[in-house]
mmCIF file of C-alpha atoms in Angstrom:
data_model
loop_
_atom_site.group_PDB
_atom_site.id
_atom_site.type_symbol
_atom_site.label_atom_id
_atom_site.label_comp_id
_atom_site.label_asym_id
_atom_site.label_seq_id
_atom_site.Cartn_x
_atom_site.Cartn_y
_atom_site.Cartn_z
ATOM 1 C CA MET A 34 -21.142 -19.949 -19.617
ATOM 2 C CA ALA A 35 -22.920 -19.717 -22.972
ATOM 3 C CA GLU A 36 -23.125 -15.921 -22.703
ATOM 4 C CA VAL A 37 -19.373 -15.698 -22.044
ATOM 5 C CA ASP A 38 -18.647 -17.864 -25.102
ATOM 6 C CA ALA A 39 -21.003 -15.719 -27.193
ATOM 7 C CA GLY A 40 -19.356 -12.565 -25.839
ATOM 8 C CA VAL A 41 -15.893 -13.870 -26.651
ATOM 9 C CA ALA A 42 -16.971 -14.811 -30.175
ATOM 10 C CA ALA A 43 -18.684 -11.447 -30.713
ATOM 11 C CA GLN A 44 -15.627 -9.492 -29.565
ATOM 12 C CA ALA A 45 -13.297 -11.585 -31.695
ATOM 13 C CA GLN A 46 -14.430 -10.325 -35.083
ATOM 14 C CA ALA A 47 -10.959 -9.722 -36.506
ATOM 15 C CA PRO A 48 -10.714 -9.694 -40.291
ATOM 16 C CA GLY A 49 -8.288 -12.180 -41.756
ATOM 17 C CA LEU A 50 -7.833 -14.259 -38.598
ATOM 18 C CA PRO A 51 -9.274 -17.739 -38.140
ATOM 19 C CA PRO A 52 -11.981 -17.680 -35.439
ATOM 20 C CA GLU A 53 -9.824 -19.575 -32.934
ATOM 21 C CA ALA A 54 -6.904 -17.173 -33.373
ATOM 22 C CA ALA A 55 -9.180 -14.135 -33.101
ATOM 23 C CA ILE A 56 -10.719 -15.469 -29.897
ATOM 24 C CA HIS A 57 -7.278 -16.286 -28.499
ATOM 25 C CA ALA A 58 -6.120 -12.727 -29.280
ATOM 26 C CA GLN A 59 -9.123 -11.235 -27.464
ATOM 27 C CA LEU A 60 -8.546 -13.431 -24.428
ATOM 28 C CA ALA A 61 -4.855 -12.542 -24.399
ATOM 29 C CA ALA A 62 -5.751 -8.848 -24.227
ATOM 30 C CA ASN A 63 -8.427 -9.105 -21.529
ATOM 31 C CA PRO A 64 -7.594 -10.961 -18.293
ATOM 32 C CA LEU A 65 -11.157 -10.698 -16.947
ATOM 33 C CA LEU A 66 -12.746 -12.076 -20.109
ATOM 34 C CA TRP A 67 -10.114 -14.829 -20.115
ATOM 35 C CA ALA A 68 -10.935 -15.759 -16.512
ATOM 36 C CA LYS A 69 -14.678 -15.830 -17.174
ATOM 37 C CA HIS A 70 -14.052 -18.048 -20.202
ATOM 38 C CA TYR A 71 -11.534 -20.488 -18.687
ATOM 39 C CA CYS A 72 -12.184 -20.318 -14.942
ATOM 40 C CA PRO A 73 -15.924 -19.628 -14.655
ATOM 41 C CA ARG A 74 -16.287 -21.286 -11.259
ATOM 42 C CA HIS A 75 -14.128 -18.518 -9.788
ATOM 43 C CA PHE A 76 -16.131 -15.800 -11.577
ATOM 44 C CA ARG A 77 -19.776 -16.837 -11.165
ATOM 45 C CA LEU A 78 -21.182 -13.381 -10.425
ATOM 46 C CA PRO A 79 -21.216 -10.409 -12.774
ATOM 47 C CA SER A 80 -18.131 -8.259 -12.353
ATOM 48 C CA PRO A 81 -18.732 -4.778 -10.959
ATOM 49 C CA PRO A 82 -17.155 -1.758 -12.673
ATOM 50 C CA PHE A 83 -14.643 -1.788 -9.806
ATOM 51 C CA HIS A 84 -13.029 -4.924 -11.328
ATOM 52 C CA LEU A 85 -12.546 -3.243 -14.688
ATOM 53 C CA GLU A 86 -10.995 -0.236 -12.968
ATOM 54 C CA LEU A 87 -8.620 -2.498 -11.025
ATOM 55 C CA LEU A 88 -7.522 -4.304 -14.175
ATOM 56 C CA ARG A 89 -7.078 -1.041 -16.036
ATOM 57 C CA ASP A 90 -4.884 0.230 -13.206
ATOM 58 C CA VAL A 91 -2.827 -2.945 -12.900
ATOM 59 C CA LEU A 92 -2.240 -2.995 -16.671
ATOM 60 C CA ARG A 93 -1.061 0.641 -16.594
ATOM 61 C CA HIS A 94 1.175 0.582 -13.521
ATOM 62 C CA ARG A 95 4.090 -1.675 -12.717
ATOM 63 C CA HIS A 96 3.583 -1.280 -8.956
ATOM 64 C CA LEU A 97 0.140 -0.948 -7.460
ATOM 65 C CA ALA A 98 -1.319 -1.173 -3.974
ATOM 66 C CA VAL A 99 -5.061 -1.715 -3.674
ATOM 67 C CA ALA A 100 -7.331 -1.136 -0.713
ATOM 68 C CA ALA A 101 -10.894 -2.374 -1.149
ATOM 69 C CA PRO A 102 -13.645 -3.788 1.042
ATOM 70 C CA ARG A 103 -13.530 -7.405 2.176
ATOM 71 C CA GLU A 104 -15.300 -9.900 -0.079
ATOM 72 C CA SER A 105 -14.955 -7.666 -3.154
ATOM 73 C CA SER A 106 -12.954 -10.350 -5.022
ATOM 74 C CA LYS A 107 -9.843 -8.226 -5.259
ATOM 75 C CA SER A 108 -7.667 -11.231 -4.369
ATOM 76 C CA THR A 109 -9.397 -13.448 -6.924
ATOM 77 C CA LEU A 110 -8.775 -10.826 -9.550
ATOM 78 C CA LEU A 111 -5.275 -9.659 -8.594
ATOM 79 C CA ALA A 112 -3.683 -12.686 -6.914
ATOM 80 C CA PHE A 113 -5.234 -15.355 -9.152
ATOM 81 C CA ASP A 114 -6.603 -14.100 -12.478
ATOM 82 C CA TYR A 115 -4.060 -11.443 -13.415
ATOM 83 C CA PRO A 116 -0.897 -13.428 -12.567
ATOM 84 C CA PHE A 117 -2.265 -16.703 -13.967
ATOM 85 C CA HIS A 118 -3.261 -14.961 -17.209
ATOM 86 C CA GLY A 119 0.259 -13.491 -17.366
ATOM 87 C CA VAL A 120 1.859 -16.895 -16.837
ATOM 88 C CA CYS A 121 -0.283 -18.536 -19.522
ATOM 89 C CA PHE A 122 0.413 -15.792 -22.080
ATOM 90 C CA LYS A 123 4.142 -15.555 -21.251
ATOM 91 C CA ARG A 124 3.912 -12.027 -19.882
ATOM 92 C CA PHE A 125 5.601 -12.813 -16.585
ATOM 93 C CA ARG A 126 8.701 -14.792 -15.825
ATOM 94 C CA PHE A 127 8.299 -14.176 -12.096
ATOM 95 C CA VAL A 128 5.209 -13.588 -9.982
ATOM 96 C CA GLY A 129 5.245 -12.715 -6.314
ATOM 97 C CA ILE A 130 2.002 -12.849 -4.379
ATOM 98 C CA VAL A 131 2.010 -10.791 -1.203
ATOM 99 C CA SER A 132 -0.732 -11.271 1.342
ATOM 100 C CA ASN A 133 -1.296 -10.855 5.057
ATOM 101 C CA THR A 134 -0.271 -14.507 5.652
ATOM 102 C CA PHE A 135 1.825 -17.087 3.873
ATOM 103 C CA THR A 136 -1.193 -19.419 3.789
ATOM 104 C CA THR A 137 -3.358 -16.894 1.954
ATOM 105 C CA ALA A 138 -0.689 -16.248 -0.675
ATOM 106 C CA ALA A 139 0.008 -19.968 -1.061
ATOM 107 C CA MET A 140 -3.711 -20.635 -1.598
ATOM 108 C CA ALA A 141 -3.726 -18.330 -4.644
ATOM 109 C CA LEU A 142 -0.787 -20.264 -6.061
ATOM 110 C CA GLU A 143 -2.506 -23.586 -5.312
ATOM 111 C CA THR A 144 -5.585 -22.398 -7.199
ATOM 112 C CA MET A 145 -3.458 -21.632 -10.268
ATOM 113 C CA LYS A 146 -1.803 -25.031 -10.084
ATOM 114 C CA ALA A 147 -5.158 -26.807 -9.738
ATOM 115 C CA GLU A 148 -6.596 -24.977 -12.750
ATOM 116 C CA LEU A 149 -3.538 -25.767 -14.832
ATOM 117 C CA ARG A 150 -3.684 -29.423 -13.826
ATOM 118 C CA ASP A 151 -7.465 -30.010 -13.820
ATOM 119 C CA ASN A 152 -8.983 -27.600 -16.345
ATOM 120 C CA PRO A 153 -9.454 -29.461 -19.647
ATOM 121 C CA ARG A 154 -10.696 -26.372 -21.484
ATOM 122 C CA LEU A 155 -7.567 -24.455 -20.576
ATOM 123 C CA ARG A 156 -5.249 -27.307 -21.501
ATOM 124 C CA ALA A 157 -7.006 -27.921 -24.832
ATOM 125 C CA SER A 158 -6.924 -24.267 -25.871
ATOM 126 C CA PHE A 159 -3.207 -23.733 -25.442
ATOM 127 C CA LYS A 160 -1.055 -25.694 -27.878
ATOM 128 C CA GLU A 161 1.723 -25.736 -25.324
ATOM 129 C CA PRO A 162 0.301 -24.877 -21.890
ATOM 130 C CA PRO A 163 2.709 -24.115 -19.095
ATOM 131 C CA SER A 164 3.646 -26.923 -16.773
ATOM 132 C CA LEU A 165 5.077 -27.091 -13.299
ATOM 133 C CA SER A 166 8.819 -27.654 -13.242
ATOM 134 C CA LYS A 167 8.867 -27.057 -9.483
ATOM 135 C CA ASP A 168 5.910 -27.734 -7.239
ATOM 136 C CA ALA A 169 6.070 -26.881 -3.558
ATOM 137 C CA GLU A 170 3.686 -25.137 -1.221
ATOM 138 C CA GLY A 171 4.125 -21.433 -1.792
ATOM 139 C CA ASP A 172 7.017 -21.917 -4.207
ATOM 140 C CA SER A 173 6.348 -23.173 -7.712
ATOM 141 C CA VAL A 174 7.874 -22.671 -11.130
ATOM 142 C CA PHE A 175 5.645 -22.595 -14.193
ATOM 143 C CA SER A 176 7.496 -23.156 -17.426
ATOM 144 C CA HIS A 177 6.592 -23.395 -21.089
ATOM 145 C CA PRO A 178 7.972 -26.025 -23.462
ATOM 146 C CA ASP A 179 9.910 -23.301 -25.330
ATOM 147 C CA GLY A 180 11.851 -22.504 -22.140
ATOM 148 C CA PHE A 181 9.938 -19.373 -21.149
#
């Protein structure tokens, strides 16, 4: 965890910004760095170049289908990290998670809800973190205090 914090601080050298704002700006721009900083238990192993390529592609294309080997963490990256990052930074009003079963898709949503509820670092870093205005299995609404 210390190396992620050091990496975030090193990348956040933005002139004229307070350190916290510079770090927040870096994390807002990089979903993988954000996940390693806020959700390290889901990202314990070093990320292969494949993850960076996936994120680059998902940031460039509105619609994307991905085929990759089992156990390559594509679901952790694309069904948890990317949408959760987008919810926290107000990039997405709606997120749909498609998987081979309802249970698998609902588990990704449950992981987001658990992190939002139980992650003190995440809650402390966002002045107004999103909250759940609707909480049901497989159907939840995240909302921000400003109505987003």
